PDB file of N, CA, C and O in Angstrom:
ATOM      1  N   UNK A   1      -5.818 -15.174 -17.826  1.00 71.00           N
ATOM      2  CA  UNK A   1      -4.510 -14.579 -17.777  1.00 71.00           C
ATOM      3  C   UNK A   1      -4.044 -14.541 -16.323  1.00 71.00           C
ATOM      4  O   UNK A   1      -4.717 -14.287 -15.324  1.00 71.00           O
ATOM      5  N   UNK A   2      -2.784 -14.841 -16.415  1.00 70.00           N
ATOM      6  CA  UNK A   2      -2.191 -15.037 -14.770  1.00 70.00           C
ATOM      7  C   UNK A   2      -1.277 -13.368 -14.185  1.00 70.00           C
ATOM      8  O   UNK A   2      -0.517 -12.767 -14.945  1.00 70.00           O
ATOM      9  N   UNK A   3      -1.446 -13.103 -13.382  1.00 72.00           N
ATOM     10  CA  UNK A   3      -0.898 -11.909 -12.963  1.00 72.00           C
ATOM     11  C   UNK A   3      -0.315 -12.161 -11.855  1.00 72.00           C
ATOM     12  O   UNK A   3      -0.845 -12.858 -10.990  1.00 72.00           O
ATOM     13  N   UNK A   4       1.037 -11.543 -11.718  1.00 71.00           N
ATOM     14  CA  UNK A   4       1.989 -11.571 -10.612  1.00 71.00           C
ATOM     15  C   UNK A   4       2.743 -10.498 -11.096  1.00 71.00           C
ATOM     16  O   UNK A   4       3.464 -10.206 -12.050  1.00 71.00           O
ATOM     17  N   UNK A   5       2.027  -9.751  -9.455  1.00 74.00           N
ATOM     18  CA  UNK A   5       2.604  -8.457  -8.969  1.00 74.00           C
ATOM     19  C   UNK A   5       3.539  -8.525  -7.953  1.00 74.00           C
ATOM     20  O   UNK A   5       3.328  -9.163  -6.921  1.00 74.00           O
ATOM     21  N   UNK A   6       5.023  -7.632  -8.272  1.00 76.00           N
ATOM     22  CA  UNK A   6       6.044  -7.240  -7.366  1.00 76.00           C
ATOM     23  C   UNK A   6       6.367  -6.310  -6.930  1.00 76.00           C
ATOM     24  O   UNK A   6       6.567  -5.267  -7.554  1.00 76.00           O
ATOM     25  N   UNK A   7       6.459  -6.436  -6.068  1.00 80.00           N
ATOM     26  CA  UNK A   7       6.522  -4.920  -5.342  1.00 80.00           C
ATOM     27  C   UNK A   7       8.184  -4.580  -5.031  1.00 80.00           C
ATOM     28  O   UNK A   7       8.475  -5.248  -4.039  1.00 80.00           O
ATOM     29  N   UNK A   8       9.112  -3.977  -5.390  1.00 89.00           N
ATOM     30  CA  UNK A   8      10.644  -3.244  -5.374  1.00 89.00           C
ATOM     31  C   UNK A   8      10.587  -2.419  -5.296  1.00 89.00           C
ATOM     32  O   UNK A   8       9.746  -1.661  -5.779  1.00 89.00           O
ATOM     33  N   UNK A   9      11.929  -2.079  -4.302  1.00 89.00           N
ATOM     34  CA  UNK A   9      12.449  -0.840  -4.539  1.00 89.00           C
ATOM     35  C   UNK A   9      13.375  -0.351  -6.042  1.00 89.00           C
ATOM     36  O   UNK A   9      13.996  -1.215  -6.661  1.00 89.00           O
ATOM     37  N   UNK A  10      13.368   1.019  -6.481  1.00 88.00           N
ATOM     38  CA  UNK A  10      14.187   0.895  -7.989  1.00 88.00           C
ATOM     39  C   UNK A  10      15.813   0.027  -7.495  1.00 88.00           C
ATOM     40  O   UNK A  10      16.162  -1.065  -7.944  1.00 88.00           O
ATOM     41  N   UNK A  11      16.492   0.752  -6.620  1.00 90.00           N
ATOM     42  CA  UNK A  11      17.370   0.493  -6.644  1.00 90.00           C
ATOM     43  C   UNK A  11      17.979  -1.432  -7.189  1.00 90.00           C
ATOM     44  O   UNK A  11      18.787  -1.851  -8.018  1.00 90.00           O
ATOM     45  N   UNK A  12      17.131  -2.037  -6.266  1.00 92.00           N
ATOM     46  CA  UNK A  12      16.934  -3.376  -6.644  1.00 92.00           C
ATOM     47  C   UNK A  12      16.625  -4.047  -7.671  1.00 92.00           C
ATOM     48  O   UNK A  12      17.168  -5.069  -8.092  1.00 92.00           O
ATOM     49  N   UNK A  13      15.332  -3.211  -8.289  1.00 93.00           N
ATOM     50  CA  UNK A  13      14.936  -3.254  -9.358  1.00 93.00           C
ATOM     51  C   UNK A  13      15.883  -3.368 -10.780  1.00 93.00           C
ATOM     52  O   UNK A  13      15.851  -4.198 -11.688  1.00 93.00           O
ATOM     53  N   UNK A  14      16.801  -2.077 -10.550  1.00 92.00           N
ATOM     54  CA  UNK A  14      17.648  -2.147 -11.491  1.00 92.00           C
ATOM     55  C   UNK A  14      19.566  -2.524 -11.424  1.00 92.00           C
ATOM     56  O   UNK A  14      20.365  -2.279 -12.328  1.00 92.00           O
ATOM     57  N   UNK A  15      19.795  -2.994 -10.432  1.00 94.00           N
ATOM     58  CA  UNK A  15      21.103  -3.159  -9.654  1.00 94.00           C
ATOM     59  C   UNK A  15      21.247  -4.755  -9.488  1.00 94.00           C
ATOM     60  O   UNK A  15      22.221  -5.400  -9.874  1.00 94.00           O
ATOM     61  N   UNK A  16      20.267  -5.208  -8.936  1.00 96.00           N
ATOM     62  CA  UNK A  16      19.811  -6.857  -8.013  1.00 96.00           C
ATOM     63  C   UNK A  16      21.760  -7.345  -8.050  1.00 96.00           C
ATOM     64  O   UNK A  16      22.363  -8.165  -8.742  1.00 96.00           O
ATOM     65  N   UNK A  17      22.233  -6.383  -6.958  1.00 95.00           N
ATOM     66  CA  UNK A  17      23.752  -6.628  -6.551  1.00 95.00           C
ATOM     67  C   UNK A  17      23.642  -8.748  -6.044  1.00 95.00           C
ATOM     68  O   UNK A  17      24.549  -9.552  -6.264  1.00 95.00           O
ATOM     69  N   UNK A  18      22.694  -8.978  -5.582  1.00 96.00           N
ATOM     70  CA  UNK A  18      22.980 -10.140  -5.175  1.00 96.00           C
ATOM     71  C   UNK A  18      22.986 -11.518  -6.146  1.00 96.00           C
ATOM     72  O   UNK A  18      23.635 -12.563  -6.096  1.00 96.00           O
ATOM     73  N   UNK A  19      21.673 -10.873  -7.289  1.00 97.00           N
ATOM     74  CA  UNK A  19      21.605 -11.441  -8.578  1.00 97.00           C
ATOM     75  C   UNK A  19      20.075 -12.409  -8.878  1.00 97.00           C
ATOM     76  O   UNK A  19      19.530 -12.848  -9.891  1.00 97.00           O
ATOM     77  N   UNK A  20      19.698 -12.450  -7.035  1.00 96.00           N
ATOM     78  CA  UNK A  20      18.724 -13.357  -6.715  1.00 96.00           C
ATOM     79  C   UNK A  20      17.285 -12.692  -6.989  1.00 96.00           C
ATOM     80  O   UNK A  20      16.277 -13.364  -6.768  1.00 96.00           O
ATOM     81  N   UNK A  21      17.202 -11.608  -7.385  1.00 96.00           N
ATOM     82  CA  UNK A  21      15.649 -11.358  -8.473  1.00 96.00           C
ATOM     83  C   UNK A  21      16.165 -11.857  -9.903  1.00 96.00           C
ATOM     84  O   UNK A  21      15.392 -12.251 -10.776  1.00 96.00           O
ATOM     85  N   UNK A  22      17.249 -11.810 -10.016  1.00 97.00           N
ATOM     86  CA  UNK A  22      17.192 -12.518 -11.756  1.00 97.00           C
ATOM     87  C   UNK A  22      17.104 -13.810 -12.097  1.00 97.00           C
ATOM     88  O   UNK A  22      16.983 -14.190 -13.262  1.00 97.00           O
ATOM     89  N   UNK A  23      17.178 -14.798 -10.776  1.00 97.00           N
ATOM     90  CA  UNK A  23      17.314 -15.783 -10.661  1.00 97.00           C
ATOM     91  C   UNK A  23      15.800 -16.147 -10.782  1.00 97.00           C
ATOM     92  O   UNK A  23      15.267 -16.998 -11.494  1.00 97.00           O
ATOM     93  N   UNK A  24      15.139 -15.087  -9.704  1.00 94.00           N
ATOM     94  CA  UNK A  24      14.027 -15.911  -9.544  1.00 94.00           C
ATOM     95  C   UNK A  24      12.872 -15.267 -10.265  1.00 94.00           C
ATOM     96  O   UNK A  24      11.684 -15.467 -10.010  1.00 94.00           O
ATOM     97  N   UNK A  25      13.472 -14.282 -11.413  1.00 94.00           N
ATOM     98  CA  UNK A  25      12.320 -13.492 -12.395  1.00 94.00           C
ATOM     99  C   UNK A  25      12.871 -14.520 -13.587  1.00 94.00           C
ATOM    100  O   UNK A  25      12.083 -14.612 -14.529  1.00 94.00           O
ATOM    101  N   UNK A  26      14.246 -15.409 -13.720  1.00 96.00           N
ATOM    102  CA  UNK A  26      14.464 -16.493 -14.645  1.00 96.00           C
ATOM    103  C   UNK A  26      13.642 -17.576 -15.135  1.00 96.00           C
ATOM    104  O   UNK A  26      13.310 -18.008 -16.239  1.00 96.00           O
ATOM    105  N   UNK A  27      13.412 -17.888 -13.815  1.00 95.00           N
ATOM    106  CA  UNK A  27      13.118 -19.317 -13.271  1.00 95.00           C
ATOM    107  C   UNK A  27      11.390 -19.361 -13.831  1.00 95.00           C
ATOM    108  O   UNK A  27      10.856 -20.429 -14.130  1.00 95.00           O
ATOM    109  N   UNK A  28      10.522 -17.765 -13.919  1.00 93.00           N
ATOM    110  CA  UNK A  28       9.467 -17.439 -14.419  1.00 93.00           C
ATOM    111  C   UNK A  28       9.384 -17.352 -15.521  1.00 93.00           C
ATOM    112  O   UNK A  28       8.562 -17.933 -16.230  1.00 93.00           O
ATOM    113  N   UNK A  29      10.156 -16.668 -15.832  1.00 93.00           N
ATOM    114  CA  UNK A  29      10.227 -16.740 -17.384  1.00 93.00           C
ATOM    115  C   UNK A  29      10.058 -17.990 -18.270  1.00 93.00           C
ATOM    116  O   UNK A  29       9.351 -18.172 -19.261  1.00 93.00           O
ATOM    117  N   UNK A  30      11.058 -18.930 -17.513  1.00 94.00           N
ATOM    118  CA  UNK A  30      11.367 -20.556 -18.239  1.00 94.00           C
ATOM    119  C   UNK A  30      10.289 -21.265 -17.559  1.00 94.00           C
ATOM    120  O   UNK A  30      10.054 -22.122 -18.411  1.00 94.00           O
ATOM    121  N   UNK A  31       9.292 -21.542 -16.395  1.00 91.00           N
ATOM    122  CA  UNK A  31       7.984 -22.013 -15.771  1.00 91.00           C
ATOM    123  C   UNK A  31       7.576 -21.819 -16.296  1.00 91.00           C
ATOM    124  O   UNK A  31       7.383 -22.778 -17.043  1.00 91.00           O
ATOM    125  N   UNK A  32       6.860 -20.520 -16.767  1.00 86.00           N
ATOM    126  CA  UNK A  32       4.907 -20.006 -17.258  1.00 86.00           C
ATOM    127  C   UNK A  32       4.903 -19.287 -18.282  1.00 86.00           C
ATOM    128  O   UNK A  32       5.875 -18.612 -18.623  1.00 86.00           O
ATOM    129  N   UNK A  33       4.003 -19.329 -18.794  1.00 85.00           N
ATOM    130  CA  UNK A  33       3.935 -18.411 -20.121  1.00 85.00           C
ATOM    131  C   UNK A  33       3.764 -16.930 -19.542  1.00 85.00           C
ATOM    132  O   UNK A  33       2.634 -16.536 -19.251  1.00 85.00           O
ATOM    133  N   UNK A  34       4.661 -16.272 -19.409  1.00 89.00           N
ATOM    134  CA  UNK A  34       4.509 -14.713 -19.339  1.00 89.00           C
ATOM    135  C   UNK A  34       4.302 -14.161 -20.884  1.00 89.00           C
ATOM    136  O   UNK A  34       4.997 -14.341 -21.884  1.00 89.00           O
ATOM    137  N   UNK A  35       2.841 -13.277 -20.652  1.00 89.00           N
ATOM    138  CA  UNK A  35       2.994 -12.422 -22.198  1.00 89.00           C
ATOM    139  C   UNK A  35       3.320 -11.116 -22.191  1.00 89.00           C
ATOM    140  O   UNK A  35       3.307 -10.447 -23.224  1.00 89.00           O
ATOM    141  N   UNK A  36       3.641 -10.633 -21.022  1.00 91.00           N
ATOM    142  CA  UNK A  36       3.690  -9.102 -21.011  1.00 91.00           C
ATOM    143  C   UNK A  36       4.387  -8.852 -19.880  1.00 91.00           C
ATOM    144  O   UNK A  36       4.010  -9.556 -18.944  1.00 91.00           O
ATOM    145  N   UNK A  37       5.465  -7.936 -19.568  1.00 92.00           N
ATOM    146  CA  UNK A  37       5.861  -7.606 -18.677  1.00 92.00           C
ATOM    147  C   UNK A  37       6.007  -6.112 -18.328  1.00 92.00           C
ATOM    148  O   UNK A  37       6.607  -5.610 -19.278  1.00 92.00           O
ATOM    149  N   UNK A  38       5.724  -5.127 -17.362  1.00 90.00           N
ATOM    150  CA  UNK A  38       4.798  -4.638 -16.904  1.00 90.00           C
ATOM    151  C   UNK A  38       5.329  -3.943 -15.358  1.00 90.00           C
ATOM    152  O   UNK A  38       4.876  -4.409 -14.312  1.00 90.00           O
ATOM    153  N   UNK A  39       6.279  -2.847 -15.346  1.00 91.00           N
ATOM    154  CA  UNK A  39       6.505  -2.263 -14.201  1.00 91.00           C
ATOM    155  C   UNK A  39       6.957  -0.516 -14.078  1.00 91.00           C
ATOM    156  O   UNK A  39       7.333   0.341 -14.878  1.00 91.00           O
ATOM    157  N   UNK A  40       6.731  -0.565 -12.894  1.00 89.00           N
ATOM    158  CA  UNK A  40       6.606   0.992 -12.530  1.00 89.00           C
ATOM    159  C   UNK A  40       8.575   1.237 -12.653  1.00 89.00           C
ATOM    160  O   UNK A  40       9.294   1.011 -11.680  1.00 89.00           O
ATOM    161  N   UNK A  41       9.025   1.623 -13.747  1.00 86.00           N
ATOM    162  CA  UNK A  41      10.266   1.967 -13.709  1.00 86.00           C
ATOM    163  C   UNK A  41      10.679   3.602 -14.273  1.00 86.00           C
ATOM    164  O   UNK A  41      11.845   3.994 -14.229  1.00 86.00           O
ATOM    165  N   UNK A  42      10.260   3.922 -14.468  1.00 80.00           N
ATOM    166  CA  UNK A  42      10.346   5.658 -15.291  1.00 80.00           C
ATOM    167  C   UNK A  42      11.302   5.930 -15.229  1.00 80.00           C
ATOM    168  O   UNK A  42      11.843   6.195 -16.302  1.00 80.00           O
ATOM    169  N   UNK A  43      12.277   6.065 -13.740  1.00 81.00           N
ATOM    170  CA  UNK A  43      13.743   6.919 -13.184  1.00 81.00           C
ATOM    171  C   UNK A  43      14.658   6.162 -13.911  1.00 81.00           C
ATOM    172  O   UNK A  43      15.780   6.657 -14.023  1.00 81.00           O
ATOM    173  N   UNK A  44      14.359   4.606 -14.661  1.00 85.00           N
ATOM    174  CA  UNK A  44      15.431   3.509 -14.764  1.00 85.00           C
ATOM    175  C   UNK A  44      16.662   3.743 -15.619  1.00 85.00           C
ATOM    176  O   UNK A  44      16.494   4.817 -16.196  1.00 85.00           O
ATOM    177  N   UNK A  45      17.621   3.297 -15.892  1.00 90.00           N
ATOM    178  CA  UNK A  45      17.983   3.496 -17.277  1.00 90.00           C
ATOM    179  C   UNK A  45      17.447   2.006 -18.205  1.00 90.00           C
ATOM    180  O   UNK A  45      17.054   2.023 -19.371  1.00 90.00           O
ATOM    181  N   UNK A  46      17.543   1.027 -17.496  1.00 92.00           N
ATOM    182  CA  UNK A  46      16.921  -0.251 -17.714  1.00 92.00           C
ATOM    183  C   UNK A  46      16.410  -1.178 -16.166  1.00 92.00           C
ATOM    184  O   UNK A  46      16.728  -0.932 -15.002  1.00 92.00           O
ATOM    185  N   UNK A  47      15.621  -2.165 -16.653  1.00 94.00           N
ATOM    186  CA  UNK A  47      15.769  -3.378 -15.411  1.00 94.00           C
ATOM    187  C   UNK A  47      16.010  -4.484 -15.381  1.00 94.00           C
ATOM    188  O   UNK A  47      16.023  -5.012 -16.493  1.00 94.00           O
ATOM    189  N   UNK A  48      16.290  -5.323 -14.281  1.00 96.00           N
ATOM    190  CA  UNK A  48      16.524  -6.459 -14.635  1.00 96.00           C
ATOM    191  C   UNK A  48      15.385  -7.490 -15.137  1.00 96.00           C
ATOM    192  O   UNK A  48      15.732  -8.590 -15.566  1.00 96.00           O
ATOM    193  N   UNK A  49      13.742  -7.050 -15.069  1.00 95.00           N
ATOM    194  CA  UNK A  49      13.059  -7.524 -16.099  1.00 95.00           C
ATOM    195  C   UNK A  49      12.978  -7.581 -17.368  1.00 95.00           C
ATOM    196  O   UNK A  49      12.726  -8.469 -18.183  1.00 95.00           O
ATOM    197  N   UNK A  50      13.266  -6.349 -17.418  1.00 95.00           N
ATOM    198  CA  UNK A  50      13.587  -5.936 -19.020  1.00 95.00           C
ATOM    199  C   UNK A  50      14.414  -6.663 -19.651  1.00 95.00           C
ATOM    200  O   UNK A  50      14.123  -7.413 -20.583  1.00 95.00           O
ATOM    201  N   UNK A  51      15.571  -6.478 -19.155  1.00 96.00           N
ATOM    202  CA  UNK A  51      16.506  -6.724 -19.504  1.00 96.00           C
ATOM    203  C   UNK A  51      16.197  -8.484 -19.836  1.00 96.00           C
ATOM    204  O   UNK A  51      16.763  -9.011 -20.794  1.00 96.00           O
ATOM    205  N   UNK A  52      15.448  -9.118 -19.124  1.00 95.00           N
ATOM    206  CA  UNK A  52      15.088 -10.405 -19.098  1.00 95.00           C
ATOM    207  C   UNK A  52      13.743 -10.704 -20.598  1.00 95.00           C
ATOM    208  O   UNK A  52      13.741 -11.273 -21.689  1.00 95.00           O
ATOM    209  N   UNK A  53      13.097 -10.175 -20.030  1.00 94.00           N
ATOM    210  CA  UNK A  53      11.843  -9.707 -21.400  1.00 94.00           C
ATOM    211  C   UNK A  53      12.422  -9.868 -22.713  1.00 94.00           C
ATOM    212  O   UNK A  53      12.087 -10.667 -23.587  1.00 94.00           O
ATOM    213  N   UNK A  54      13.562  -8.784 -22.737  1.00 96.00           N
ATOM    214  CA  UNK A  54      13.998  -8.687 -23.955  1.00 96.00           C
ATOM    215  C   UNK A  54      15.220 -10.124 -24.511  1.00 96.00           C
ATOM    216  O   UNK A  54      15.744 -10.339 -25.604  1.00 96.00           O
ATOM    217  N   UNK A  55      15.294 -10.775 -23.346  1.00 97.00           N
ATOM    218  CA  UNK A  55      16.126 -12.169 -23.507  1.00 97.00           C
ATOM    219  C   UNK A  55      15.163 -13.168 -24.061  1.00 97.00           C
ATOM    220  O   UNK A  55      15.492 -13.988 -24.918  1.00 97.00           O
ATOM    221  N   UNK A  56      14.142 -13.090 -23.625  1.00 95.00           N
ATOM    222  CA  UNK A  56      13.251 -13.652 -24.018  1.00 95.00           C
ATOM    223  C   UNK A  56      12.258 -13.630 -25.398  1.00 95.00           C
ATOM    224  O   UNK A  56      11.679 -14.545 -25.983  1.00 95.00           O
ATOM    225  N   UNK A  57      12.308 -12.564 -25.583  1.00 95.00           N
ATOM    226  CA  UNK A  57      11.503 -12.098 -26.690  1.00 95.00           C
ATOM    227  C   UNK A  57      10.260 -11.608 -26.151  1.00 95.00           C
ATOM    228  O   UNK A  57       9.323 -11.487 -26.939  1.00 95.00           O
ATOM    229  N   UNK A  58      10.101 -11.316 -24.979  1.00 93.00           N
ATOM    230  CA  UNK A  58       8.433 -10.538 -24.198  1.00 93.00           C
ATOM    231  C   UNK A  58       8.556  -9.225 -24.034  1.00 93.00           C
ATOM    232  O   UNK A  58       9.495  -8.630 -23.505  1.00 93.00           O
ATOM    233  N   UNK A  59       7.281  -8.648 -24.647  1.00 92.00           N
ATOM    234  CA  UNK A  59       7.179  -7.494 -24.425  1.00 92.00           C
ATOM    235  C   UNK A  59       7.152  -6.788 -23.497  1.00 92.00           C
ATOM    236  O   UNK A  59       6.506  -7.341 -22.607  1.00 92.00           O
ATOM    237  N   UNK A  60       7.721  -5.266 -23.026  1.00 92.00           N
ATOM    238  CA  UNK A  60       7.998  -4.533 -21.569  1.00 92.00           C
ATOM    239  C   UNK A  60       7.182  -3.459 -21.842  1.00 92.00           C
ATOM    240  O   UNK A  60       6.765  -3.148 -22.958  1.00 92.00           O
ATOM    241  N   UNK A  61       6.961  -2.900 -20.800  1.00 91.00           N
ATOM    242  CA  UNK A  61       6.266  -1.802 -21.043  1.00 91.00           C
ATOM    243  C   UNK A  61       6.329  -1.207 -19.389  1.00 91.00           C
ATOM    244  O   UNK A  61       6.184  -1.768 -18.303  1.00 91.00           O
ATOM    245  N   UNK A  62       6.608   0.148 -19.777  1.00 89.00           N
ATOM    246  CA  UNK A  62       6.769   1.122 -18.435  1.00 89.00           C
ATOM    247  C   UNK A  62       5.059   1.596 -17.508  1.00 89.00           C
ATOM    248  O   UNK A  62       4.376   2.326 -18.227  1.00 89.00           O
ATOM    249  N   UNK A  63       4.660   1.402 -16.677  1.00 88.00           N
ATOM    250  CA  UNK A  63       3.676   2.049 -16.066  1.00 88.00           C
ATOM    251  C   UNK A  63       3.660   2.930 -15.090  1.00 88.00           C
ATOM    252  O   UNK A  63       4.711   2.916 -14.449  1.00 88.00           O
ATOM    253  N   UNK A  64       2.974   3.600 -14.769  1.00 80.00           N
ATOM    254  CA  UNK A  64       3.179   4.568 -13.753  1.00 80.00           C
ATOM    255  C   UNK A  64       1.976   4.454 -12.953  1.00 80.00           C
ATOM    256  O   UNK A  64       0.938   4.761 -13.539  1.00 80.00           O
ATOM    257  N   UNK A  65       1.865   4.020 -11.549  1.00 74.00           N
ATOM    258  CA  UNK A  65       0.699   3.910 -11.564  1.00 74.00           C
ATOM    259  C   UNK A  65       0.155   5.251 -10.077  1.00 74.00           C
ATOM    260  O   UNK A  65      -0.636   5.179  -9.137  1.00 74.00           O
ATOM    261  N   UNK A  66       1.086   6.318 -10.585  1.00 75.00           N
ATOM    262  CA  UNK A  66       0.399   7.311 -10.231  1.00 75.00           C
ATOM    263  C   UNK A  66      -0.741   8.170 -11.161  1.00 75.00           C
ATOM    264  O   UNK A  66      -1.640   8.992 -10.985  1.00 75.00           O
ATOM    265  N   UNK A  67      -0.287   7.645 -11.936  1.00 65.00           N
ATOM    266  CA  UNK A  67      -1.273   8.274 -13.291  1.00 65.00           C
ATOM    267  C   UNK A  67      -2.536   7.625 -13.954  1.00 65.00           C
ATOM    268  O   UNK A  67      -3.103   8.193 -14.887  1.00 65.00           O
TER     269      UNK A  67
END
């Protein structure tokens, strides 16, 4: 299993005003088999992974990894 970790701020996380994390969380999506997607969002109302995940049909899931 392949893992790629990102490190954001929320704001970015859930805003990406420039558009260029969706571009390049796209471009992953359509490359590699992602099976799970997998981030520290709790405060969110959504993200732009998610939001991608769910374009896709891949599962999201919130972590916290203070806990």
């Amino acid at each position: 299993m392949k893992i790629t970790l990102v490190g954001l701020n929320h704001e970015l996380q859930w805003k990406d005003p420039s558009g260029d994390l969706k571009r390049v969380l796209d471009q992953q999506f359509k490359n590699s088999s992602i099976g799970l997607v997998a981030e520290e969002a709790r405060s969110l109302p959504t993200t732009v992974a998610q939001r991608l995940a769910s374009q896709y049909d891949k599962p999201w899931m919130d972590i916290d990894l203070s806990s």
